[in-house]
Amino acid sequence: MAEVHLRDSSLHEILNLLDARELVITPSARSAQALRRAFDERQRAAGLRAWEPARVLAWPQWTAALLSELVVAGAEDRLPLSRPQELALWTEVISADEEASNLALSTDSIADLAELAQSAFALAADHGVLDQIRPSATSRDERSFARWAELFRRGCTRRAYLPAALLNRALAEHAQAGALKNHPQLPGTLHLFDLANPSPSQQLLLDALTQLGITLHHHNPTAAEPQLQAWTVCPSERDELDLAARWLRDFLESAARDGRSPTAALIVPSLDTERVALEAVLRSTLAPELNAIAADLSSTPWSFSTGAPLASLPLISCVLDLARWTLGALPVASIGSLLLSPYLGLTAERDAAAVFDFEVLRSAQLLEPELTLHNLLELARSAERKLQKHTPPRTTHAALPSWVNALHDALRREPQLFDLLQHDRLRPRTYAEWMEVVRAIAHAAGWPGDRVLTATEFAATRALDAALDSIATLDAVAAISGDRTKRVSFATALHTLERQLRRTQQQPVASNALVEVLTPNELEGRAFDAVIFLHATDANWPAATRPHPLLSRTLQREAAMPGATPDFALAKARATMAALLAHTPHVLFTCAKENADGHLRPSPLLTSFHLPEHELTDLIAPAAPIAPIPLLDTIDAMELPALPDATLRGGSHLLKLQAACGFLAFAELRLGAAAPETREAGLDPRERGNLMHHVLEAFWREVQTRDALEAFSPAERTGILETLIDDELKHLSTESGWSEAYVDLVRARTLRVLEAWLEHELKRGPFTVLEIETQRELQLGPLKLNVRMDRIEALPEGGIAYVDYKTGKADAKAWDGDRPDEPQLPLYALLAEPGKLRALLYANVRAGKDAAWSGLQTEEDIFPMKRKRVADLATRTEEWRDVLTHLAEDFHAGRAHVDPKAVNINCARCAQRLLCRRDAAALRASDDNGLFDNDGDMDGDFEGGMNA
Ligand code: SF4
C-alpha cells in the first residue's frame, strides 16, 4: 500500500511541482485554468518564449482521460454516455411508465422529470447507495423513481453504456483489477490540489489507487496573514454592488501602485439573476471605456464563472428562429430581428432591410402577427406591386436581404432541405440528419454573417457546433427498449436541441481577468488575495437546501448527502468559510439592511467566526463629487435643411406634434425618426376607423340629405350598408388572406355600429351633405398645408357645419390654449368663409348610447348634444388662427425645443426619448391620457412624414 501525504503548499511550491513535470489534479476546470495561467506567467517572467504546458487536469478531465486510455487498450468496452444521451434514456424510461403522470411532484414536462431523475441517480451513485433506492422508498414518487432507476441500470448494462455517475466507481474497479497499472495519466505520485473533501465515489477511486501503490499528496493552500477580514451592512442590495466594485477597484489600484498584480474574487450567491446588474456596475467602475454600446466585451477586467445560456445569445437564437421558421409561421417581431441580425447575410444590405422592416413588415395587415417564409416573400412582392401602381410612382429603399431568397431557394432546391418544405416534411429522420439540416439552414442564410467575429462570438459558434454534434450522438444510443432504428420528427429534434442550448451556459473565453465573479460553491480549490462576498444574510449563507424529492429522506440522511439536513449545509458553509478566511488576506462580507421583501439579517456565521463589523465609510473613500460639466455656450450656426417645396400632407398632425413638443415634431417629421409599429391580431384601431370612414363616405355620396335617409326603410338602409361594407371588405379576404370567419366578424360589427349611427342621424333636423372627403390647401404662416375634411354640411337656416368622424372619445376642450392637444378641427375652421361656420363637431360614431355629437356651435340645438357648448365661432377662429400660425412658424423655423407640454402625458410612451434624452425617471408611473393613445381617429388623412 502506498502513502497519503497531507500538507499546506504555497502557490510557489505547486508551480515548482509543475516545473518538474508532476501531474496535479484540481477539483474543477476553473481551478485548473487558474493554475495553468499562473504557470504560464512564471514561464513568461523567466524570459521563455515557448514551454510545455503545465500538467494540470481537473478531476472530470482526468477521469475521462483515464477511461479513454482503457477504452483504447480494450480494457473497457462500455460506451461512456454524454449528458444529452443520458437524458434521452431517462426520457425513454419515464415515458414508458404509465404511472409517471400520477406523481405528487409537479414538473412541467417529462424532460424536466428526466433531469430530476438523472440528478437523483447521480447523487445515489456518488454515495454508493444505488442498491438501497428501492428498499428505502416509501412515497409513490420514490417508488416510481426506484422503478425507473432499475430499468435505467438494466438497460445500461444490457447495452453496455456507462453513465457519468458511475465513472469513478468503474475506474476504482479497474484499479482493483490492475488495469490502471502503467497508465500514462497515472504516474507513481499524484498531487491533489485542494481536494481535501473528495466525494464518496472520488474517495473510493483514491483508495483504490493507493492500494495500487500510487502515492497521493494532498496539497492545501497555505494559510495567509489576515489583513482585513470583516463584514459591513449596506443600505440596499444595489449599494452592495456599488461597494463591491469600488472596494475591488481601490484594492487593485493600491496593489498596482506597489507593483503587485493580485487576484480578486466577487462572490455572489444568486449570480444568474444579478448578472446584468453586476456587469453594468463593474463596467462603470472598473472599465468605463467599455460603456460604449459597440464595445467588444470579449476581454474585460472581470470574468464570470459561467456565461448566459447559449440559447439566449443572439448569434445562436437566430439559428433556432430560422430552423423554427422552416416548420411554420414565425412572429413578426422575430422576423424583424432576423432581418436586422448582424449574424445573417451581408452588412451592406442591413439598412434596406431595416427600411423594409419598418415600412412593409410592421405595417402589413395580418390577422395573426406572424408569417411563414413563403408569406414574407409574397408580402415583399405585393409591396413591390403596390409601389409600381402608385401614382405618382413612389420609390423606397426598402428591400429584403438577399439571404431570405437564398434560404427559400435552398429549401426548394437542395435535396437535404427540399423535403422539409414539401410532402416529406413529416418523415422522421435520425438526430444526426436533422442536425445537418440545421447546419444547412444556417449556411443558406449566410450565418454567422460577413463581419469579423469577436472572440466571444467565435466561441459561441464553436459552442453551437458542439451542441449540434452532441445531439447527433443521440443516434448512437438506442432506446433502452431496444429500438435501434429510432427516428424523430424535425420538431422533436429541434426541441431537443433547444433544451440543450438552454441548459448549456456559454463558457467564458480564457482571459487574464483581474476579478473573477463566482458563486460560493465555486470557491473550492481557489485562492485569492482579496474576496468580497455579497448578500451574506441568514437566508443566503448557508444557502437554503432541501432533500432530493425522488430519494427517501432517510437514505439521504444516512448517506450524508448534501441538502439532506440543514446541519449538513451549515457544516459545509462553515468549512468553506474557514478555508476562505485561512487562505485570503482581504475578505469582506456584505449584506443589505433591507430589500423588496423586507428587513434582512446578517448571516450568524459572520459573528460565529468573530469577524468585526466595519462602517462603510471605513472601507471605501467617499466618492469624489461629480464636477458639473459647464454648459457649452456655443451657437449652432448650422442651418436646418430646407423644407420640401411642396404642400405638406397631414397638416393638423404636424401642428399637434409641434404643440406637444417641438423636438418630437422635429424628430418625427424632419428627421423621419419613428418607432416601428407593433402589430396586433386583426385590424388595428386606425384600420377599423378607415373602414367605417370609407363606408360612410360612399353612403352619403349616394344619400346626401336627411330626407333621403328617412325615405329608406330600416331594411333598405341595412341593405345599402351591407353592400358598401362588402365592397370595402373584399380586399381583406383576398389580398390579406384573412379567414372568412374573421371578415364576417368585422362585417357584423361594422354593420351594427353604422345602423345605430344612422338612427342617431335621424334624430336631427334637416341637413344636406355638401362635400365629403374634400381636400383643401391652406396657407398657414410660412407653411402650405394640405388637409382633408370628412364632411361639410349645409344647414337649413344657412351656414355650414364641419364634421369629423371619431370612433373613440373626443372632446372640444382639446382645442383650447396655446398648445392645443387636438388642433385638427380648429385648423379646418380657418377654411370657412367669415361668418359662415355655425358648427364645428366630432361625430362620435359608436354603438348604443355612446353615439353622440360633440363640439362647438353658434346656437343651441343646431345639433342635439348632451353637453351644449355654444361659442362665437368667428372669434374663436381668429384666436385659433394666431395659435396655429405661431405653431407653424415654430415648426418652419426648426424650433425643436425639448419642451413637452405635459411630461407625464407626452413623454410616457414617446418613441423619441432615445433621441431627446429626456430623463425617464422624471416620469410618473402611469398616465392613460397621453398624446399617443390611439383614440380611433377615423381620419386616416395623415399618411406619414412630409412626403408631398
Ligand atoms: S420624450 Fe418628451 S421631451 Fe422627448 S421628444 Fe418625446 S415628448 Fe418631447
PDB file of N, CA, C and O in Angstrom, residues 650-662 664-665 669 806 814 819-824 827 842 884 887 901 906 930-935 937:
ATOM      1  N   GLY A 650     -51.242  66.123 -44.086  1.00  0.00           N
ATOM      2  CA  GLY A 650     -51.426  65.879 -42.670  1.00  0.00           C
ATOM      3  C   GLY A 650     -51.070  67.071 -41.838  1.00  0.00           C
ATOM      4  O   GLY A 650     -50.377  66.975 -40.836  1.00  0.00           O
ATOM      5  N   GLY A 651     -51.489  68.234 -42.248  1.00  0.00           N
ATOM      6  CA  GLY A 651     -51.124  69.457 -41.561  1.00  0.00           C
ATOM      7  C   GLY A 651     -51.486  69.467 -40.101  1.00  0.00           C
ATOM      8  O   GLY A 651     -50.713  69.944 -39.272  1.00  0.00           O
ATOM      9  N   SER A 652     -52.660  68.929 -39.750  1.00  0.00           N
ATOM     10  CA  SER A 652     -53.061  69.018 -38.349  1.00  0.00           C
ATOM     11  C   SER A 652     -52.170  68.134 -37.486  1.00  0.00           C
ATOM     12  O   SER A 652     -51.885  68.465 -36.342  1.00  0.00           O
ATOM     13  N   HIS A 653     -51.685  67.024 -38.042  1.00  0.00           N
ATOM     14  CA  HIS A 653     -50.805  66.157 -37.258  1.00  0.00           C
ATOM     15  C   HIS A 653     -49.501  66.881 -36.945  1.00  0.00           C
ATOM     16  O   HIS A 653     -48.971  66.790 -35.835  1.00  0.00           O
ATOM     17  N   LEU A 654     -49.006  67.605 -37.931  1.00  0.00           N
ATOM     18  CA  LEU A 654     -47.786  68.392 -37.752  1.00  0.00           C
ATOM     19  C   LEU A 654     -47.970  69.380 -36.594  1.00  0.00           C
ATOM     20  O   LEU A 654     -47.131  69.496 -35.698  1.00  0.00           O
ATOM     21  N   LEU A 655     -49.118  70.078 -36.596  1.00  0.00           N
ATOM     22  CA  LEU A 655     -49.355  71.077 -35.553  1.00  0.00           C
ATOM     23  C   LEU A 655     -49.556  70.416 -34.197  1.00  0.00           C
ATOM     24  O   LEU A 655     -49.147  70.939 -33.162  1.00  0.00           O
ATOM     25  N   LYS A 656     -50.174  69.242 -34.229  1.00  0.00           N
ATOM     26  CA  LYS A 656     -50.408  68.507 -32.985  1.00  0.00           C
ATOM     27  C   LYS A 656     -49.070  68.123 -32.338  1.00  0.00           C
ATOM     28  O   LYS A 656     -48.867  68.294 -31.134  1.00  0.00           O
ATOM     29  N   LEU A 657     -48.141  67.627 -33.161  1.00  0.00           N
ATOM     30  CA  LEU A 657     -46.822  67.258 -32.636  1.00  0.00           C
ATOM     31  C   LEU A 657     -46.080  68.491 -32.147  1.00  0.00           C
ATOM     32  O   LEU A 657     -45.456  68.476 -31.081  1.00  0.00           O
ATOM     33  N   GLN A 658     -46.150  69.583 -32.927  1.00  0.00           N
ATOM     34  CA  GLN A 658     -45.415  70.787 -32.538  1.00  0.00           C
ATOM     35  C   GLN A 658     -45.974  71.338 -31.227  1.00  0.00           C
ATOM     36  O   GLN A 658     -45.224  71.819 -30.377  1.00  0.00           O
ATOM     37  N   ALA A 659     -47.290  71.235 -31.056  1.00  0.00           N
ATOM     38  CA  ALA A 659     -47.897  71.728 -29.815  1.00  0.00           C
ATOM     39  C   ALA A 659     -47.479  70.846 -28.636  1.00  0.00           C
ATOM     40  O   ALA A 659     -47.260  71.330 -27.534  1.00  0.00           O
ATOM     41  N   ALA A 660     -47.343  69.538 -28.897  1.00  0.00           N
ATOM     42  CA  ALA A 660     -46.984  68.614 -27.802  1.00  0.00           C
ATOM     43  C   ALA A 660     -45.542  68.817 -27.379  1.00  0.00           C
ATOM     44  O   ALA A 660     -45.213  68.857 -26.200  1.00  0.00           O
ATOM     45  N   CYS A 661     -44.631  68.942 -28.360  1.00  0.00           N
ATOM     46  CA  CYS A 661     -43.210  69.085 -28.037  1.00  0.00           C
ATOM     47  C   CYS A 661     -42.470  69.408 -29.337  1.00  0.00           C
ATOM     48  O   CYS A 661     -42.574  68.656 -30.312  1.00  0.00           O
ATOM     49  N   GLY A 662     -41.741  70.493 -29.335  1.00  0.00           N
ATOM     50  CA  GLY A 662     -41.043  70.912 -30.550  1.00  0.00           C
ATOM     51  C   GLY A 662     -40.073  69.854 -31.029  1.00  0.00           C
ATOM     52  O   GLY A 662     -39.975  69.574 -32.227  1.00  0.00           O
ATOM     53  N   LEU A 664     -40.251  66.650 -30.573  1.00  0.00           N
ATOM     54  CA  LEU A 664     -40.995  65.500 -31.101  1.00  0.00           C
ATOM     55  C   LEU A 664     -41.366  65.737 -32.570  1.00  0.00           C
ATOM     56  O   LEU A 664     -41.168  64.859 -33.425  1.00  0.00           O
ATOM     57  N   ALA A 665     -41.894  66.932 -32.866  1.00  0.00           N
ATOM     58  CA  ALA A 665     -42.275  67.236 -34.248  1.00  0.00           C
ATOM     59  C   ALA A 665     -41.054  67.211 -35.150  1.00  0.00           C
ATOM     60  O   ALA A 665     -41.084  66.670 -36.262  1.00  0.00           O
ATOM     61  N   LEU A 669     -40.947  64.458 -38.036  1.00  0.00           N
ATOM     62  CA  LEU A 669     -41.301  64.958 -39.360  1.00  0.00           C
ATOM     63  C   LEU A 669     -40.116  65.468 -40.163  1.00  0.00           C
ATOM     64  O   LEU A 669     -40.172  65.492 -41.379  1.00  0.00           O
ATOM     65  N   LYS A 806     -65.180  60.257 -35.443  1.00  0.00           N
ATOM     66  CA  LYS A 806     -64.289  59.656 -34.447  1.00  0.00           C
ATOM     67  C   LYS A 806     -64.937  58.383 -33.933  1.00  0.00           C
ATOM     68  O   LYS A 806     -66.151  58.358 -33.710  1.00  0.00           O
ATOM     69  N   ALA A 814     -60.036  69.844 -26.004  1.00  0.00           N
ATOM     70  CA  ALA A 814     -58.678  69.634 -26.520  1.00  0.00           C
ATOM     71  C   ALA A 814     -58.302  70.678 -27.578  1.00  0.00           C
ATOM     72  O   ALA A 814     -57.219  70.623 -28.140  1.00  0.00           O
ATOM     73  N   ARG A 819     -51.283  75.616 -26.852  1.00  0.00           N
ATOM     74  CA  ARG A 819     -50.742  74.365 -27.387  1.00  0.00           C
ATOM     75  C   ARG A 819     -51.873  73.343 -27.388  1.00  0.00           C
ATOM     76  O   ARG A 819     -51.923  72.427 -26.554  1.00  0.00           O
ATOM     77  N   PRO A 820     -52.810  73.478 -28.308  1.00  0.00           N
ATOM     78  CA  PRO A 820     -53.976  72.581 -28.285  1.00  0.00           C
ATOM     79  C   PRO A 820     -53.575  71.118 -28.524  1.00  0.00           C
ATOM     80  O   PRO A 820     -52.733  70.837 -29.376  1.00  0.00           O
ATOM     81  N   ASP A 821     -54.205  70.219 -27.759  1.00  0.00           N
ATOM     82  CA  ASP A 821     -53.909  68.786 -27.931  1.00  0.00           C
ATOM     83  C   ASP A 821     -54.423  68.268 -29.271  1.00  0.00           C
ATOM     84  O   ASP A 821     -53.844  67.361 -29.851  1.00  0.00           O
ATOM     85  N   GLU A 822     -55.556  68.823 -29.726  1.00  0.00           N
ATOM     86  CA  GLU A 822     -56.165  68.347 -30.979  1.00  0.00           C
ATOM     87  C   GLU A 822     -56.433  69.543 -31.895  1.00  0.00           C
ATOM     88  O   GLU A 822     -57.554  70.070 -31.930  1.00  0.00           O
ATOM     89  N   PRO A 823     -55.469  70.015 -32.646  1.00  0.00           N
ATOM     90  CA  PRO A 823     -55.678  71.219 -33.453  1.00  0.00           C
ATOM     91  C   PRO A 823     -56.388  70.964 -34.790  1.00  0.00           C
ATOM     92  O   PRO A 823     -56.543  71.890 -35.588  1.00  0.00           O
ATOM     93  N   GLN A 824     -56.823  69.719 -35.019  1.00  0.00           N
ATOM     94  CA  GLN A 824     -57.343  69.383 -36.344  1.00  0.00           C
ATOM     95  C   GLN A 824     -58.590  70.206 -36.713  1.00  0.00           C
ATOM     96  O   GLN A 824     -58.632  70.853 -37.770  1.00  0.00           O
ATOM     97  N   LEU A 827     -58.063  73.890 -37.149  1.00  0.00           N
ATOM     98  CA  LEU A 827     -57.421  74.163 -38.436  1.00  0.00           C
ATOM     99  C   LEU A 827     -58.467  74.214 -39.552  1.00  0.00           C
ATOM    100  O   LEU A 827     -58.436  75.087 -40.421  1.00  0.00           O
ATOM    101  N   TYR A 842     -67.351  66.890 -33.653  1.00  0.00           N
ATOM    102  CA  TYR A 842     -66.984  65.489 -33.791  1.00  0.00           C
ATOM    103  C   TYR A 842     -68.269  64.686 -33.891  1.00  0.00           C
ATOM    104  O   TYR A 842     -69.208  64.924 -33.111  1.00  0.00           O
ATOM    105  N   LEU A 884     -52.334  78.670 -34.205  1.00  0.00           N
ATOM    106  CA  LEU A 884     -51.838  77.686 -35.172  1.00  0.00           C
ATOM    107  C   LEU A 884     -50.745  78.280 -36.061  1.00  0.00           C
ATOM    108  O   LEU A 884     -49.790  77.582 -36.439  1.00  0.00           O
ATOM    109  N   LEU A 887     -47.583  78.065 -34.177  1.00  0.00           N
ATOM    110  CA  LEU A 887     -47.027  76.703 -34.194  1.00  0.00           C
ATOM    111  C   LEU A 887     -46.377  76.412 -35.548  1.00  0.00           C
ATOM    112  O   LEU A 887     -45.302  75.802 -35.621  1.00  0.00           O
ATOM    113  N   LYS A 901     -45.401  69.419 -23.519  1.00  0.00           N
ATOM    114  CA  LYS A 901     -46.485  70.188 -22.901  1.00  0.00           C
ATOM    115  C   LYS A 901     -46.782  69.621 -21.509  1.00  0.00           C
ATOM    116  O   LYS A 901     -46.947  70.354 -20.562  1.00  0.00           O
ATOM    117  N   ASN A 906     -47.062  63.395 -22.476  1.00  0.00           N
ATOM    118  CA  ASN A 906     -46.408  63.371 -23.778  1.00  0.00           C
ATOM    119  C   ASN A 906     -45.181  62.453 -23.813  1.00  0.00           C
ATOM    120  O   ASN A 906     -44.905  61.826 -24.840  1.00  0.00           O
ATOM    121  N   GLY A 930     -52.358  59.998 -22.728  1.00  0.00           N
ATOM    122  CA  GLY A 930     -51.256  60.579 -23.484  1.00  0.00           C
ATOM    123  C   GLY A 930     -51.585  60.888 -24.922  1.00  0.00           C
ATOM    124  O   GLY A 930     -52.583  60.452 -25.489  1.00  0.00           O
ATOM    125  N   LEU A 931     -50.693  61.630 -25.487  1.00  0.00           N
ATOM    126  CA  LEU A 931     -50.795  62.002 -26.886  1.00  0.00           C
ATOM    127  C   LEU A 931     -50.854  60.768 -27.765  1.00  0.00           C
ATOM    128  O   LEU A 931     -51.442  60.770 -28.820  1.00  0.00           O
ATOM    129  N   PHE A 932     -50.236  59.693 -27.274  1.00  0.00           N
ATOM    130  CA  PHE A 932     -50.069  58.527 -28.130  1.00  0.00           C
ATOM    131  C   PHE A 932     -51.175  57.516 -27.959  1.00  0.00           C
ATOM    132  O   PHE A 932     -51.119  56.454 -28.521  1.00  0.00           O
ATOM    133  N   ASP A 933     -52.188  57.853 -27.159  1.00  0.00           N
ATOM    134  CA  ASP A 933     -53.334  56.960 -27.115  1.00  0.00           C
ATOM    135  C   ASP A 933     -53.961  56.937 -28.485  1.00  0.00           C
ATOM    136  O   ASP A 933     -54.144  57.967 -29.119  1.00  0.00           O
ATOM    137  N   ASN A 934     -54.285  55.742 -28.919  1.00  0.00           N
ATOM    138  CA  ASN A 934     -54.967  55.690 -30.201  1.00  0.00           C
ATOM    139  C   ASN A 934     -56.446  55.863 -29.942  1.00  0.00           C
ATOM    140  O   ASN A 934     -57.086  55.020 -29.346  1.00  0.00           O
ATOM    141  N   ASP A 935     -56.973  56.978 -30.307  1.00  0.00           N
ATOM    142  CA  ASP A 935     -58.362  57.259 -29.970  1.00  0.00           C
ATOM    143  C   ASP A 935     -59.308  56.838 -31.077  1.00  0.00           C
ATOM    144  O   ASP A 935     -60.453  57.211 -31.125  1.00  0.00           O
ATOM    145  N   ASP A 937     -59.177  57.587 -34.189  1.00  0.00           N
ATOM    146  CA  ASP A 937     -59.422  58.647 -35.161  1.00  0.00           C
ATOM    147  C   ASP A 937     -59.682  58.020 -36.523  1.00  0.00           C
ATOM    148  O   ASP A 937     -58.934  57.192 -37.012  1.00  0.00           O
TER     149      ASP A 937
END
